[in-house]
Short mmCIF file of C-alpha atoms and ligand atoms in Angstrom, two decimals:
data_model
loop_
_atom_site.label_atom_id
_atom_site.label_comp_id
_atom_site.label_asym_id
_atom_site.label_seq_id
_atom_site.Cartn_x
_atom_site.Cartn_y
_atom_site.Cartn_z
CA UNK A 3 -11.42 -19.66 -20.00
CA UNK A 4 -13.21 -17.39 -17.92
CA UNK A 5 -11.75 -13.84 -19.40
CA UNK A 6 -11.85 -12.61 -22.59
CA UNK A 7 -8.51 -12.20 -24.66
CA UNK A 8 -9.15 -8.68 -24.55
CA UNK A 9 -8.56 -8.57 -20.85
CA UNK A 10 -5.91 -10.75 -20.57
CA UNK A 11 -3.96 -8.99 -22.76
CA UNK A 12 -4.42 -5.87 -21.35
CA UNK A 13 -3.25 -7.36 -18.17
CA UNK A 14 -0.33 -8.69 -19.44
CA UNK A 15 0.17 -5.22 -21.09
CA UNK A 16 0.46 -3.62 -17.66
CA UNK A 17 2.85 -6.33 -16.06
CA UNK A 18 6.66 -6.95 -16.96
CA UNK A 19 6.90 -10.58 -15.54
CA UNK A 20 10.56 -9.53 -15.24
CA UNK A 21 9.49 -6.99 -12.67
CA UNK A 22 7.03 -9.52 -11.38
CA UNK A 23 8.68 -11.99 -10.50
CA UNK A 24 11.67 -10.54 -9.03
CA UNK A 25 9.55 -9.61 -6.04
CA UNK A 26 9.73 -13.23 -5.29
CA UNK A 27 13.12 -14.92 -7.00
CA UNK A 28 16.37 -12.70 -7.04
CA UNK A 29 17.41 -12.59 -10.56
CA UNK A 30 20.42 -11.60 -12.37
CA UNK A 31 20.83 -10.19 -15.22
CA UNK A 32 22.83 -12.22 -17.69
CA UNK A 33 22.84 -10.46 -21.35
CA UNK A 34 19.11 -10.53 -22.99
CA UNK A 35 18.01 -12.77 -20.00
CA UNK A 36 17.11 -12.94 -16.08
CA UNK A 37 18.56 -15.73 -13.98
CA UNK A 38 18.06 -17.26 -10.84
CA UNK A 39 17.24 -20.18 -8.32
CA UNK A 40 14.19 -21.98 -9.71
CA UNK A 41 11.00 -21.49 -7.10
CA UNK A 42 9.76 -24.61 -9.11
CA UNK A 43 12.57 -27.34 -7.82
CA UNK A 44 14.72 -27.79 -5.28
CA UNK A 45 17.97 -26.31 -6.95
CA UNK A 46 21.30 -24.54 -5.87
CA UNK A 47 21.92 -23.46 -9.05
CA UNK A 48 20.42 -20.64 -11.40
CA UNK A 49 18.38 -23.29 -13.91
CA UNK A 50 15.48 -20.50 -14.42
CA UNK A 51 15.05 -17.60 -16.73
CA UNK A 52 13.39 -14.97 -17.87
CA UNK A 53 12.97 -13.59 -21.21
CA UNK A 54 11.36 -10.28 -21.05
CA UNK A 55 11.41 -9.87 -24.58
CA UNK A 56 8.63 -12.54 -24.95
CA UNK A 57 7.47 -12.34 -21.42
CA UNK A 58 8.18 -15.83 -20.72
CA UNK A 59 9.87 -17.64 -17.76
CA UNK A 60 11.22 -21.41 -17.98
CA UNK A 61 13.89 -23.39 -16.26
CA UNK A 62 15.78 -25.63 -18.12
CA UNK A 63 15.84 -28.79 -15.55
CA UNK A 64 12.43 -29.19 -14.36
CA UNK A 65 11.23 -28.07 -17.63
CA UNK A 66 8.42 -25.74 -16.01
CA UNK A 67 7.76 -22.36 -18.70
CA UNK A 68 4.89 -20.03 -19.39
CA UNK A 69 3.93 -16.50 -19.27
CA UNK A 70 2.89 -14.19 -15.96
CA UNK A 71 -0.29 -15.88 -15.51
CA UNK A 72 1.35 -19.38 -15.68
CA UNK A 73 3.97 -18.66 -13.08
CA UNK A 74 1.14 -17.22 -10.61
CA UNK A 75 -1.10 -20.79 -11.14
CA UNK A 76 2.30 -22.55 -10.06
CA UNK A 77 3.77 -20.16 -7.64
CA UNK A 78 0.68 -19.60 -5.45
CA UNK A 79 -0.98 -23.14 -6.38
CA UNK A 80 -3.93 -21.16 -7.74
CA UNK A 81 -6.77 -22.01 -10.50
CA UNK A 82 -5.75 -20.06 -13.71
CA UNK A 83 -9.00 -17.49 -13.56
CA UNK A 84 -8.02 -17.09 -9.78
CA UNK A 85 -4.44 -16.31 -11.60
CA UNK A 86 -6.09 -13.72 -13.44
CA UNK A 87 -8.48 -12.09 -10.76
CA UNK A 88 -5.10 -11.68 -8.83
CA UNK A 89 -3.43 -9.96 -11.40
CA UNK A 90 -6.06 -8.21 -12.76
CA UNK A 91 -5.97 -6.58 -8.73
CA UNK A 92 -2.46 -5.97 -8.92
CA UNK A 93 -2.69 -4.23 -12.45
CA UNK A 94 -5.93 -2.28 -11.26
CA UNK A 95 -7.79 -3.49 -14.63
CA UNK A 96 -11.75 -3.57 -13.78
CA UNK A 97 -12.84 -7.04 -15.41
CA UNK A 98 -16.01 -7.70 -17.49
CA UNK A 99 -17.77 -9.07 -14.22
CA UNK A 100 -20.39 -11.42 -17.08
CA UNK A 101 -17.46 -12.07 -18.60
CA UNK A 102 -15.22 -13.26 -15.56
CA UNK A 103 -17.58 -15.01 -12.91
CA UNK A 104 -15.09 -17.69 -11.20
CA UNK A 105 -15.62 -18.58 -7.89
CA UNK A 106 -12.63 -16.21 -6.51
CA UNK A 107 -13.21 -13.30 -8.64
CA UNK A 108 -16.95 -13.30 -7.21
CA UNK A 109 -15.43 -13.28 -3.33
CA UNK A 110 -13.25 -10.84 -4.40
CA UNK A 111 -16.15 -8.87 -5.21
CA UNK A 112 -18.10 -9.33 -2.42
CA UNK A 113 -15.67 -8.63 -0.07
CA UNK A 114 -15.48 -5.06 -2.14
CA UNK A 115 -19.00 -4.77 -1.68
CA UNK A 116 -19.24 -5.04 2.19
CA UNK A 117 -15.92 -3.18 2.77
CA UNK A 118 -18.26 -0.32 1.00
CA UNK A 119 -21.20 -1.24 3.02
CA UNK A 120 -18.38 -0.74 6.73
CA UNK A 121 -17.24 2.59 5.16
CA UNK A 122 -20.78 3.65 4.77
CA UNK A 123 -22.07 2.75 7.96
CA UNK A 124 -18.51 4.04 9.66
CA UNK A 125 -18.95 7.40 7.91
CA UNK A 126 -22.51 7.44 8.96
CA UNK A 127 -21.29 7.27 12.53
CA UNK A 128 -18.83 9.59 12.81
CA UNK A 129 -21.77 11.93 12.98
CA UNK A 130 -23.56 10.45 15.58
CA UNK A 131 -20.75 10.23 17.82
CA UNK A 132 -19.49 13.52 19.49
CA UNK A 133 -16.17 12.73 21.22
CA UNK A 134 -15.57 11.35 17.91
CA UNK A 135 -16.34 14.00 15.79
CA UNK A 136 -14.74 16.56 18.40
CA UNK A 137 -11.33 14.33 17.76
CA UNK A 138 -11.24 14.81 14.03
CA UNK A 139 -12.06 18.24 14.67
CA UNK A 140 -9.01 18.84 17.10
CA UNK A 141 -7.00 17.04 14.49
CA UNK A 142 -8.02 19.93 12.41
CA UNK A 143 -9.78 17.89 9.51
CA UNK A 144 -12.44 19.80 7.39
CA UNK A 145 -15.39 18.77 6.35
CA UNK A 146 -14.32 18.37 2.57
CA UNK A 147 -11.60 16.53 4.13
CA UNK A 148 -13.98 13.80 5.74
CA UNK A 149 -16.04 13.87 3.05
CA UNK A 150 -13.06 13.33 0.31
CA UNK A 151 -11.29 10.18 2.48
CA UNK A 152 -14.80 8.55 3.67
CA UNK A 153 -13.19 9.28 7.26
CA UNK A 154 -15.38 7.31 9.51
CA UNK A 155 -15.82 5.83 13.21
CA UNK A 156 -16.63 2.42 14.82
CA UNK A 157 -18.73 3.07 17.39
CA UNK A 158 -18.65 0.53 20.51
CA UNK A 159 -22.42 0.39 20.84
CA UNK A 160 -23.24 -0.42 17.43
CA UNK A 161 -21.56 -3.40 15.94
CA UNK A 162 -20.49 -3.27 11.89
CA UNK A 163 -21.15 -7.37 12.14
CA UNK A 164 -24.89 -6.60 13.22
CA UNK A 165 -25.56 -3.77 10.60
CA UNK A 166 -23.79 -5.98 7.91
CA UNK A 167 -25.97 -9.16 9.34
CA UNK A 168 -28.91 -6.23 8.89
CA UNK A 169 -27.95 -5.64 5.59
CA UNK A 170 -28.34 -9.82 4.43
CA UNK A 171 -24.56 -10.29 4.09
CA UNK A 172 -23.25 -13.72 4.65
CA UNK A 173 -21.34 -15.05 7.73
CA UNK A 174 -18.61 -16.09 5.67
CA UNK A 175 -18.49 -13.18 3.40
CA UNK A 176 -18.37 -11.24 6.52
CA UNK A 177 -15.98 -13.04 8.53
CA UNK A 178 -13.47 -13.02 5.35
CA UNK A 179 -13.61 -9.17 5.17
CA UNK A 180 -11.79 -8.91 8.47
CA UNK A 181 -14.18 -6.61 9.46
CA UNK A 182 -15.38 -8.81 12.47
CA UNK A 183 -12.96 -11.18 14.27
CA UNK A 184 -14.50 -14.67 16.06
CA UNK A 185 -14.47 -13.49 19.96
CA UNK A 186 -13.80 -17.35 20.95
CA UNK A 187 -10.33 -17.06 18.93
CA UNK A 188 -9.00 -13.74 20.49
CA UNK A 189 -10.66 -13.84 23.99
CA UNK A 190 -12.07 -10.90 23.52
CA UNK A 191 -14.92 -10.07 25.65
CA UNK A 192 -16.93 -6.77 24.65
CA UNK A 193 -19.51 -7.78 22.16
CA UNK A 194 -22.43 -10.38 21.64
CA UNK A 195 -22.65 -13.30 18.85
CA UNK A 196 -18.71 -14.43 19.85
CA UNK A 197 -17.54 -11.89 17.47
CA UNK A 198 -16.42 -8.68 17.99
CA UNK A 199 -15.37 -5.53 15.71
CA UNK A 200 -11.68 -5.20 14.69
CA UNK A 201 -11.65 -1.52 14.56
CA UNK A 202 -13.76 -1.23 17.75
CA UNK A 203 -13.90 2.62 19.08
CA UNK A 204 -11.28 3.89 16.50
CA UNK A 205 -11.42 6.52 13.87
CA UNK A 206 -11.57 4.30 10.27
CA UNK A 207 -9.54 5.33 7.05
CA UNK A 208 -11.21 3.24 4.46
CA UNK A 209 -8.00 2.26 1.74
CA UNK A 210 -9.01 2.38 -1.50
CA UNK A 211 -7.03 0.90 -4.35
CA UNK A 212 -6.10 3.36 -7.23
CA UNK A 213 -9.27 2.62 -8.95
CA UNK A 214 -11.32 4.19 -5.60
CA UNK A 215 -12.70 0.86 -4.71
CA UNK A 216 -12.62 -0.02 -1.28
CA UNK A 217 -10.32 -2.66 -0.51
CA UNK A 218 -9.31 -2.14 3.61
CA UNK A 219 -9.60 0.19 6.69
CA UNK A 220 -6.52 1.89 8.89
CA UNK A 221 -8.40 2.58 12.15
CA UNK A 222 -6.86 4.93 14.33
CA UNK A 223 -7.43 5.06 18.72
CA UNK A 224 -8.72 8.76 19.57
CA UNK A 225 -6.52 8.30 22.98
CA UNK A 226 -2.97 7.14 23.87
CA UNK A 227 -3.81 3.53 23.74
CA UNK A 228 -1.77 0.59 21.75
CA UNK A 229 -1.57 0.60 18.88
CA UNK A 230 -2.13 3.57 18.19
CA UNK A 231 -3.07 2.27 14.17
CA UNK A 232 -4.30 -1.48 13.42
CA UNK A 233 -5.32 -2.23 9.95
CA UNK A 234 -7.15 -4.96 8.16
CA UNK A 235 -5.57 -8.28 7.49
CA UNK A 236 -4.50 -9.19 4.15
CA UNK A 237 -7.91 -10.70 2.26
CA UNK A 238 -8.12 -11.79 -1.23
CA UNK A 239 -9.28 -7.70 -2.23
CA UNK A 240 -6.43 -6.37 0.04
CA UNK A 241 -3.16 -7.28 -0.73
CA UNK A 242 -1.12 -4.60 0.93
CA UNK A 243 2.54 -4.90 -1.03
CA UNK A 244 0.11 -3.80 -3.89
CA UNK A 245 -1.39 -0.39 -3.69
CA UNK A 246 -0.94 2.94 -1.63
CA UNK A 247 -3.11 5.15 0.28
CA UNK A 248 -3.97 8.28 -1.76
CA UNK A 249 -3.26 6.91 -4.94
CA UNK A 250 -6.64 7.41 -6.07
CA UNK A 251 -7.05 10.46 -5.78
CA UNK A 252 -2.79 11.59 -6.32
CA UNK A 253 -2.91 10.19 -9.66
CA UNK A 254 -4.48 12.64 -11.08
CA UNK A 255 -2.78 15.30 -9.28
CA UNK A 256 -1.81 18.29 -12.02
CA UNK A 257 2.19 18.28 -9.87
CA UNK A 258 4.52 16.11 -11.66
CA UNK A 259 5.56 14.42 -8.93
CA UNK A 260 4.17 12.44 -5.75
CA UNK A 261 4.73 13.23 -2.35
CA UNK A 262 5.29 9.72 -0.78
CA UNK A 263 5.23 10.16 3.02
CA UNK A 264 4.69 7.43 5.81
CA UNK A 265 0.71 7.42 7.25
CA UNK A 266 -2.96 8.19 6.65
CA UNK A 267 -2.76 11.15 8.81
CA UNK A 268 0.21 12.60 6.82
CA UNK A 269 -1.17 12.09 3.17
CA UNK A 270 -4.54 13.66 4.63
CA UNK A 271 -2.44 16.38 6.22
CA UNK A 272 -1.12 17.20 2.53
CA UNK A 273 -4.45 16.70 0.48
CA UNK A 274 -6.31 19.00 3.08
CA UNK A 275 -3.44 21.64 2.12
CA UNK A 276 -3.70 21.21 -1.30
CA UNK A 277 -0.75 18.55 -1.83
CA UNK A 278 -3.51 15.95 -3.58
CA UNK A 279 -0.26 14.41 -5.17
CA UNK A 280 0.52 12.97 -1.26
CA UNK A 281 0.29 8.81 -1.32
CA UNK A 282 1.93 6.65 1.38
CA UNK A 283 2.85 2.83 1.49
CA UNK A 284 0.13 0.25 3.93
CA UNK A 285 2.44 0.68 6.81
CA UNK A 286 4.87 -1.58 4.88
CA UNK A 287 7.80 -0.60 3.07
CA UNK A 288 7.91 0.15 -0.12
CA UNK A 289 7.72 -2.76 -2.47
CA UNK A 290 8.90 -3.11 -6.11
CA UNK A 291 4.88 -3.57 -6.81
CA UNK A 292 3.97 -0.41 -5.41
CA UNK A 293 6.66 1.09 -7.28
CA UNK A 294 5.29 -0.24 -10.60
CA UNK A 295 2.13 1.18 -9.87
CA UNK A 296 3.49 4.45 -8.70
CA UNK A 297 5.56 4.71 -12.10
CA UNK A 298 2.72 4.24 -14.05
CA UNK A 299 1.65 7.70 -13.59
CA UNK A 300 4.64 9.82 -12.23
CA UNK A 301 8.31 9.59 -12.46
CA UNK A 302 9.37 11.65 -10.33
CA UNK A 303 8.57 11.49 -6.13
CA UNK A 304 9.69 13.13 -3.29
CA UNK A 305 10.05 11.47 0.44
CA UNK A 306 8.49 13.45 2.91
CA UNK A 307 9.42 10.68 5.28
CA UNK A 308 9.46 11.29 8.96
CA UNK A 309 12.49 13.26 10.43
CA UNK A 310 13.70 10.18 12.78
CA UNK A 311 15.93 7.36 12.89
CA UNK A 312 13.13 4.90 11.07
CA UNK A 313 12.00 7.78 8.75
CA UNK A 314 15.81 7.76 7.53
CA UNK A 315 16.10 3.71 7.29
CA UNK A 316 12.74 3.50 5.09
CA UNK A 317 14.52 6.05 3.07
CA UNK A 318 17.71 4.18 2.99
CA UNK A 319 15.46 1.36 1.53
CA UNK A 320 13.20 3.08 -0.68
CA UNK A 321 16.22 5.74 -2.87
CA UNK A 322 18.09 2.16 -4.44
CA UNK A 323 14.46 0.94 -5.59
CA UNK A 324 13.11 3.90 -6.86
CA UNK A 325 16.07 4.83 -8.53
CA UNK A 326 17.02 1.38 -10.27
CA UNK A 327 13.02 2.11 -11.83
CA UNK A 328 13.92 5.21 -13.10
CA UNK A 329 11.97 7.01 -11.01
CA UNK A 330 13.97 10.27 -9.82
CA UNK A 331 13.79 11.05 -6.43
CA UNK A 332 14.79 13.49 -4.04
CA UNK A 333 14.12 14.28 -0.09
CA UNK A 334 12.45 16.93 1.85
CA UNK A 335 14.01 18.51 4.87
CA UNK A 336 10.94 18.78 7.28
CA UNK A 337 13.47 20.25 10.81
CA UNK A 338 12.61 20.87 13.10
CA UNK A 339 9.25 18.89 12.60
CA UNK A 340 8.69 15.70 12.93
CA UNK A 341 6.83 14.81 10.05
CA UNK A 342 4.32 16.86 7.37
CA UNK A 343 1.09 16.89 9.20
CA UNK A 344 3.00 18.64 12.04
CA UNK A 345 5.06 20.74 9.68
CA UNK A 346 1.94 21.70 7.65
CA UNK A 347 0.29 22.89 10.93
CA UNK A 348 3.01 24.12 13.08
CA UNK A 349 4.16 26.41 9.97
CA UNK A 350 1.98 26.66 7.11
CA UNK A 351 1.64 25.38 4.05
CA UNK A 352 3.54 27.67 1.97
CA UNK A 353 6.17 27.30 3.94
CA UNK A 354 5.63 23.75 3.14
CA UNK A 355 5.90 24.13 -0.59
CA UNK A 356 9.16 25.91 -0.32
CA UNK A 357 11.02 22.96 1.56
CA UNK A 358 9.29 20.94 -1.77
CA UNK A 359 10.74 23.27 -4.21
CA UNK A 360 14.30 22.88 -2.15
CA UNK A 361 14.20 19.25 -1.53
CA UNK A 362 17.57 17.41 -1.06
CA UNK A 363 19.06 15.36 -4.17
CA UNK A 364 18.43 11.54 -2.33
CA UNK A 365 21.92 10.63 -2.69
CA UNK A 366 23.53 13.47 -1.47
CA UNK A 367 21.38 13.79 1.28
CA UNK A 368 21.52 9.91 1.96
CA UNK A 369 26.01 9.56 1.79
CA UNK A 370 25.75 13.34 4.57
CA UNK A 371 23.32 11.60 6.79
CA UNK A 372 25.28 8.43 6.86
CA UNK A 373 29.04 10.42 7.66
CA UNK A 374 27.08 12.28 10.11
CA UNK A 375 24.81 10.31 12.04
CA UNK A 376 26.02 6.61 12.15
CA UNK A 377 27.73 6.80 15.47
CA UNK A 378 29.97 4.19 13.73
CA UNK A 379 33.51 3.84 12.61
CA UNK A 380 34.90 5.48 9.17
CA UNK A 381 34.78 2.39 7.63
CA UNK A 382 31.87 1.39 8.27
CA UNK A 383 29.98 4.27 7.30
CA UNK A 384 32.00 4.05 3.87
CA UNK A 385 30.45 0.44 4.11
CA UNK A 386 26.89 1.35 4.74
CA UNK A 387 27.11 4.17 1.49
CA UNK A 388 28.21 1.30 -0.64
CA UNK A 389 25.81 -1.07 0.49
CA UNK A 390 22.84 1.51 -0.95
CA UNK A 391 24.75 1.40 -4.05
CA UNK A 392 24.41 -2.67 -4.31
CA UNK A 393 21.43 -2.05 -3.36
CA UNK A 394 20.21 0.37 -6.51
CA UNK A 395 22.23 -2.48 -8.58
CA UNK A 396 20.11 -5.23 -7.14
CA UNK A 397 16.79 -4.04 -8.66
CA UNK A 398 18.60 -3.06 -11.91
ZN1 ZN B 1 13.00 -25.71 -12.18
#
């Protein structure tokens, strides 16, 4: 045992394994229990439950069973203190770092420690850079702005893998942020030592989980180049179906509600204007973990999702889910703008906090833009409305 009882308990407080798992097994709801196919054996039939009254999960052919932390070791093949460093992420509960020392939770660490090391340097170098600095400035970003989202910038002439190399930081340890990709591997060829920067030349959002630690970077081209955004890979202190950009800061917002919108740019946008409730998914959709977090602190958001064809299909997606958590939702009307930052300063922000105050009930708004804009038959679109619907009943 590498946690104190203490800690795993509050971790266990924080997580409905009902809600956990059903990220990763479909379950159905069969009076007091959860159902499914078991992830543990080959099966065709639903041989696996849930209990969420004590938490537990079992399956009644292979005989597997155990709580959230159990199902983790077996699901992901992991040690049971790597278990609990993952979900101790996921729940955004800070261990007792003398307490917990295990191998994992100790990369985990480091990892944190050089992604705040990069956003350091980055933030350093926005300053020393003036195209750079002239770009954030055109993009209208304030100083307190910069200053409040550790808005950086990668500089091609001075490598993050020689200043963290500088700074005594491990090859491994450095190589595992995804801070620094192995030139050999990508055929890459701007930068000595075979390995080259992943955000080279780009503006750098540092993502910081809801606890303000440092966990990834969105880095954004100051051109028209592709892609326009790249962000890091998944590493084991970034797990993207997890957390939300803005969170740290939005959840202590004094509005009741979030603003959930669709990129860094968009929740900055917001903050700068004094929406510091805006958060937005890791250019993912929204997942049912996200939405756990997210309900922790607010029930009540409003999609300020772009004012396009994919704007309306993450909305499609993200109404059922929200909903079936009890999370009330409705939908801003952002015409003839494309999305908030452009709203925000095309118009202004007052006029911005009247479309908030008239936002659309989501199902409403969701059945209109269905009859009017699928440039299908009747009965289809009838078909598409009730497919939402299952949808909401899916998660329930
Ligand atoms: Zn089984």
């Amino acid at each position: 045992m590498y946690c104190s009882e203490e800690d795993l308990n509050k971790i266990k407080g924080k997580i409905n394994i009902k809600e956990y798992v059903s990220n990763k097994v479909k379950l159905t709801k069969k009076g007091d229990i959860y159902t499914g196919i078991c992830p543990f054996h080959n099966s065709l039939v639903s041989t696996f439950i849930i209990d969420e009254k004590s938490q537990t999960y079992g399956c009644y052919e292979c005989g597997c069973s155990g709580d959230v932390f159990d199902f983790v070791v077996n699901f992901y093949k992991k040690t049971f203190s790597d278990a609990v460093s993952m979900l101790a992420l996921v729940t955004g509960i800070a261990l007792d770092k003398d307490v917990c020392n295990k191998d994992f939770y100790k990369k985990q660490k480091i990892i944190t420690i050089i992604n705040k090391a990069a956003k350091d340097f980055y933030q350093k170098m926005l300053y020393q850079n003036e195209s750079a600095l002239r770009y954030v400035k055109e993009r209208k970003l304030e100083e307190n702005t910069l200053q409040m989202f550790s808005i950086g910038y990668s500089d091609p002439k001075i490598h993050i893998y020689d200043e963290l190399k500088k700074q005594g930081f491990d090859e491994l340890d450095i190589m595992a942020s995804g801070l620094v990709a192995d030139q050999k591997k990508t055929n890459k060829v701007f930068l000595a030592n075979d390995r080259y920067d992943k955000f080279y030349n780009r503006i750098i959002f540092p993502i910081k989980n809801e606890n303000n630690i440092v966990i990834g970077f969105g880095g954004r081209v100051m051109d028209n180049k592709k892609p326009k955004y790249i962000n890091s890979k998944e590493t084991i202190a970034y797990d993207k179906s997890a957390n939300l950009f803005g969170l740290n800061i939005a959840r202590y917002s004094k509005f009741d509600y979030f603003l959930l919108c669709e990129g860094y740019m968009d929740v900055i946008s917001m903050h700068q204007a004094g929406f510091d409730n805006a958060i937005a998914s890791l250019g993912t959709s929204l997942t049912l973990n996200q939405i756990i977090k997210l309900s922790k602190y607010k029930k009540k958001i409003i999609l300020t999702y772009d004012s396009d064809e994919p704007g309306l299909n993450a909305a499609k997606r993200a109404i059922p889910m929200l909903e079936s958590c009890m999370i009330n939702t409705s939908i801003i009307n952002l015409n003839p703008y494309k999305d908030p930052d452009e709203f925000i300063k095309e118009v202004c922000k007052d006029e911005f906090l009247k479309r908030v105050t008239i936002a659309d009930e989501s199902y409403p708004w969701l059945i209109a833009n269905i009859m009017k804009s699928d440039k299908t038959l009747y009965e289809q679109k009838i078909e598409n409305i009730a497919t939402i619907f299952e949808e909401q009943f899916k998660f329930m």
